[in-house]
């Protein structure tokens, strides 16, 4: 009671300072409710007041919160932070009584969830419950039900829309425990939250532990991965030395183990120990030179299927900078979720993920404006859309400060608690981060020196005579051992692991263990309904139909005797039904497991959908890339005017025909570079995004390539039109509509060919620097052999073939024919001027261009060049993806 009065005092003091009650966290003491985490806009203040007014004497009196029932949604991060800060001040006031209350609340959750599921069974569940006699209709509310238990009562209310429900549970000692039902299916017990606050105050800074409760995501089967005797060898040095058996380097040396769903697993080791190589091997991104066995749910890994059920989030998280968070998410949803899912349903999924990852406030923010931590969260959010059961993270905390790192790992941990298998490589975590992992897989020189629980590390090392010094971070200590700072013990430690000395330190009971009676192995369903108190050591899956993982020692096929599951197919089909059956909570995922084609190695959407989504995205990206787009438009107009002024009215002047050919060549040069260079520059920048998305099975290379190239085409049409219209008339070329249109057509063709060449250079280059150099350099021979600098006859015969593959030659000759050919006749010659060329034929002859040549041939050849280069570029892209997978 003292704590209560102190809390009240604090409350009053705060209020006196002008802070509204709804902005404050009210500690879950006996006289106060917990539901100040409700929405900020409606009802919270009222709730706070009404609960604050309650006294201990109100035992078993149902509390009506009236119209102020919490609306859907959560409070902002800032508000949470504020609440947490306020809570910090109240921490001393949290009594044991509060904690025990919280625990009691947890034990009662099963019943509450059952009630919740009843409500969830119908959006207007109140009506049903009323009919069942369990509800008391309330005249002023959409719905109102109460369920009487032993010395306790539950009041459930539906808000006006009938979609969300808040339940106030009154414990026999009159401690209100508040259940928030989002979309009438998701249960969020604030007692649990309070418990978390009480014991793990700092761990709720961004509520990311809630990420496991992604109720609208598609249901997926949980996955456990087993691997045995993995070795990875790369070639080092020359091909010759390799042929002689030398120059091969073994990076991974016979790694074995298993990773279970529900666990946050760290692959640790010093730099160069082989963490990334191991992760690539696990994710299936390195298959060449990789030996060993991989089992997924007891079945030999099918790479296509596995890549579809897993996602790999790379260290640098390359995302397209010009899309907003929501746009990026919708692209992901449109590509990763089946077409039959409506836009509204996709939006629900997206919003749920964003809100749980704390990105709701940034939905309209461009990716380029997000902070490093937000980018990481968005990268995760993008992949979460289809709820992949396996998540690989390469150094997820790199580049983040300690707080963001903590938040990031909290999120990963909560994702794991939702039934996912989350595997990260991590370099050297701080003690605080280290203790968040469930399982460790420590590498040293490509060998495993420890695999087991995080808690088991120190005892295990101690058992081997390696005592972690007091106040020393165990993560640092094991890295020091792996780096050989205490002598070379890697071989010995690795042998101990192989001999099974680590086994007793394995957490044989995975965080997700079954409480249901179903006997199907590995039938976890990832609907996000898994509830935990967030504590690594005491995750509860009460009432949740989680898998029966029979990880008993000595059985099984690979290492620690994990019994292989039955065929995944059978597991998959039943997940939803089992889930319903086992816990009575209906899954409210807007996408079901049946919606997702989980078997095929093919993509979630058709080629046409992929193309249209990617086309829209590419087009939007080009439009939004204001600098590049504006520069391109500006340069075509400004350079057109400048060139027009430079060669003003020379087109029909026989004395300036030589200058006019210079103008025509310069125009081709200009159009060539303005199409080539932006593509050369932009493509390598996008390659990271493309490789990530393609490896994560978003779309086919074909769809991406076609969309990307077609999206830029309108610019290849419009920009030459701007330029040609200005220069053609300013320079006084023949005033004939036919010639003018052909002139523009040839300019457009030149532009398209140059863009294709740019794509090829961009796709083939290993880096932006290489591309920037390769672009102009590769243009030199094309220009040299164009017939302007050296006529065809002058070129040595052994070099003449180059002239045939120079598209600029066809472009230049074609333009010359359009301007001077097609029976143009006499050129003008001003009085008192010596004209070098009297007729247009003479101009063509001077450049070795036969007037009998047909312009359409030039168009056809250029079109052929365009097609061939595009196909070649596609093959290069394919090769690059293969190389990544290599
Ligand atoms: N393709 C390759 N050719 C030659 N050596 C390679 C190749 N790939 C990896 N290696 C070598 O294998 C070793 C392990 O590399 P890996 O990137 O897996 O280490 P890591 O533990 O992830 O290191 P870091 O923490 O520094 O990223 C390194 O010595 C690296 O040089």
mmCIF file of C-alpha atoms and ligand atoms in Angstrom, residues 234-236 249 251 270-277 395 427, ligand 1:
data_model
loop_
_atom_site.group_PDB
_atom_site.id
_atom_site.type_symbol
_atom_site.label_atom_id
_atom_site.label_comp_id
_atom_site.label_asym_id
_atom_site.label_seq_id
_atom_site.Cartn_x
_atom_site.Cartn_y
_atom_site.Cartn_z
ATOM 1 C CA UNK A 234 38.057 -22.669 -52.427
ATOM 2 C CA UNK A 235 40.691 -22.338 -55.052
ATOM 3 C CA UNK A 236 43.563 -20.117 -54.217
ATOM 4 C CA UNK A 249 42.063 -23.769 -49.157
ATOM 5 C CA UNK A 251 37.494 -22.852 -45.194
ATOM 6 C CA UNK A 270 37.120 -14.251 -34.952
ATOM 7 C CA UNK A 271 37.520 -12.529 -38.279
ATOM 8 C CA UNK A 272 38.282 -15.020 -41.024
ATOM 9 C CA UNK A 273 37.013 -17.979 -38.999
ATOM 10 C CA UNK A 274 34.523 -18.791 -41.726
ATOM 11 C CA UNK A 275 31.279 -17.379 -40.302
ATOM 12 C CA UNK A 276 30.030 -15.853 -43.539
ATOM 13 C CA UNK A 277 31.057 -18.906 -45.517
ATOM 14 C CA UNK A 395 26.222 -9.280 -38.882
ATOM 15 C CA UNK A 427 31.581 -10.736 -34.629
HETATM 16 N N1 LIG B 1 36.316 -17.284 -52.517
HETATM 17 C C1 LIG B 1 37.322 -17.276 -51.654
HETATM 18 N N2 LIG B 1 38.589 -17.421 -52.083
HETATM 19 C C2 LIG B 1 39.617 -17.438 -51.215
HETATM 20 N N3 LIG B 1 39.478 -17.332 -49.882
HETATM 21 C C3 LIG B 1 38.255 -17.173 -49.399
HETATM 22 C C4 LIG B 1 37.095 -17.137 -50.234
HETATM 23 N N4 LIG B 1 36.003 -16.967 -49.470
HETATM 24 C C5 LIG B 1 36.446 -16.903 -48.206
HETATM 25 N N5 LIG B 1 37.780 -17.022 -48.156
HETATM 26 C C6 LIG B 1 38.613 -17.018 -46.971
HETATM 27 O O1 LIG B 1 37.987 -17.837 -46.022
HETATM 28 C C7 LIG B 1 38.168 -17.325 -44.739
HETATM 29 C C8 LIG B 1 36.832 -17.180 -44.049
HETATM 30 O O2 LIG B 1 36.113 -16.144 -44.693
HETATM 31 P P1 LIG B 1 34.727 -15.636 -44.119
HETATM 32 O O3 LIG B 1 34.347 -14.442 -44.886
HETATM 33 O O4 LIG B 1 33.784 -16.769 -44.094
HETATM 34 O O5 LIG B 1 35.170 -15.261 -42.645
HETATM 35 P P2 LIG B 1 34.352 -14.496 -41.519
HETATM 36 O O6 LIG B 1 34.504 -15.300 -40.305
HETATM 37 O O7 LIG B 1 32.973 -14.214 -41.985
HETATM 38 O O8 LIG B 1 35.204 -13.185 -41.407
HETATM 39 P P3 LIG B 1 34.696 -11.700 -41.024
HETATM 40 O O9 LIG B 1 34.145 -11.779 -39.658
HETATM 41 O O10 LIG B 1 35.953 -10.917 -41.074
HETATM 42 O O11 LIG B 1 33.702 -11.292 -42.053
HETATM 43 C C9 LIG B 1 38.906 -16.010 -44.890
HETATM 44 O O12 LIG B 1 40.266 -16.255 -44.619
HETATM 45 C C10 LIG B 1 38.722 -15.650 -46.332
HETATM 46 O O13 LIG B 1 39.829 -14.978 -46.811
#
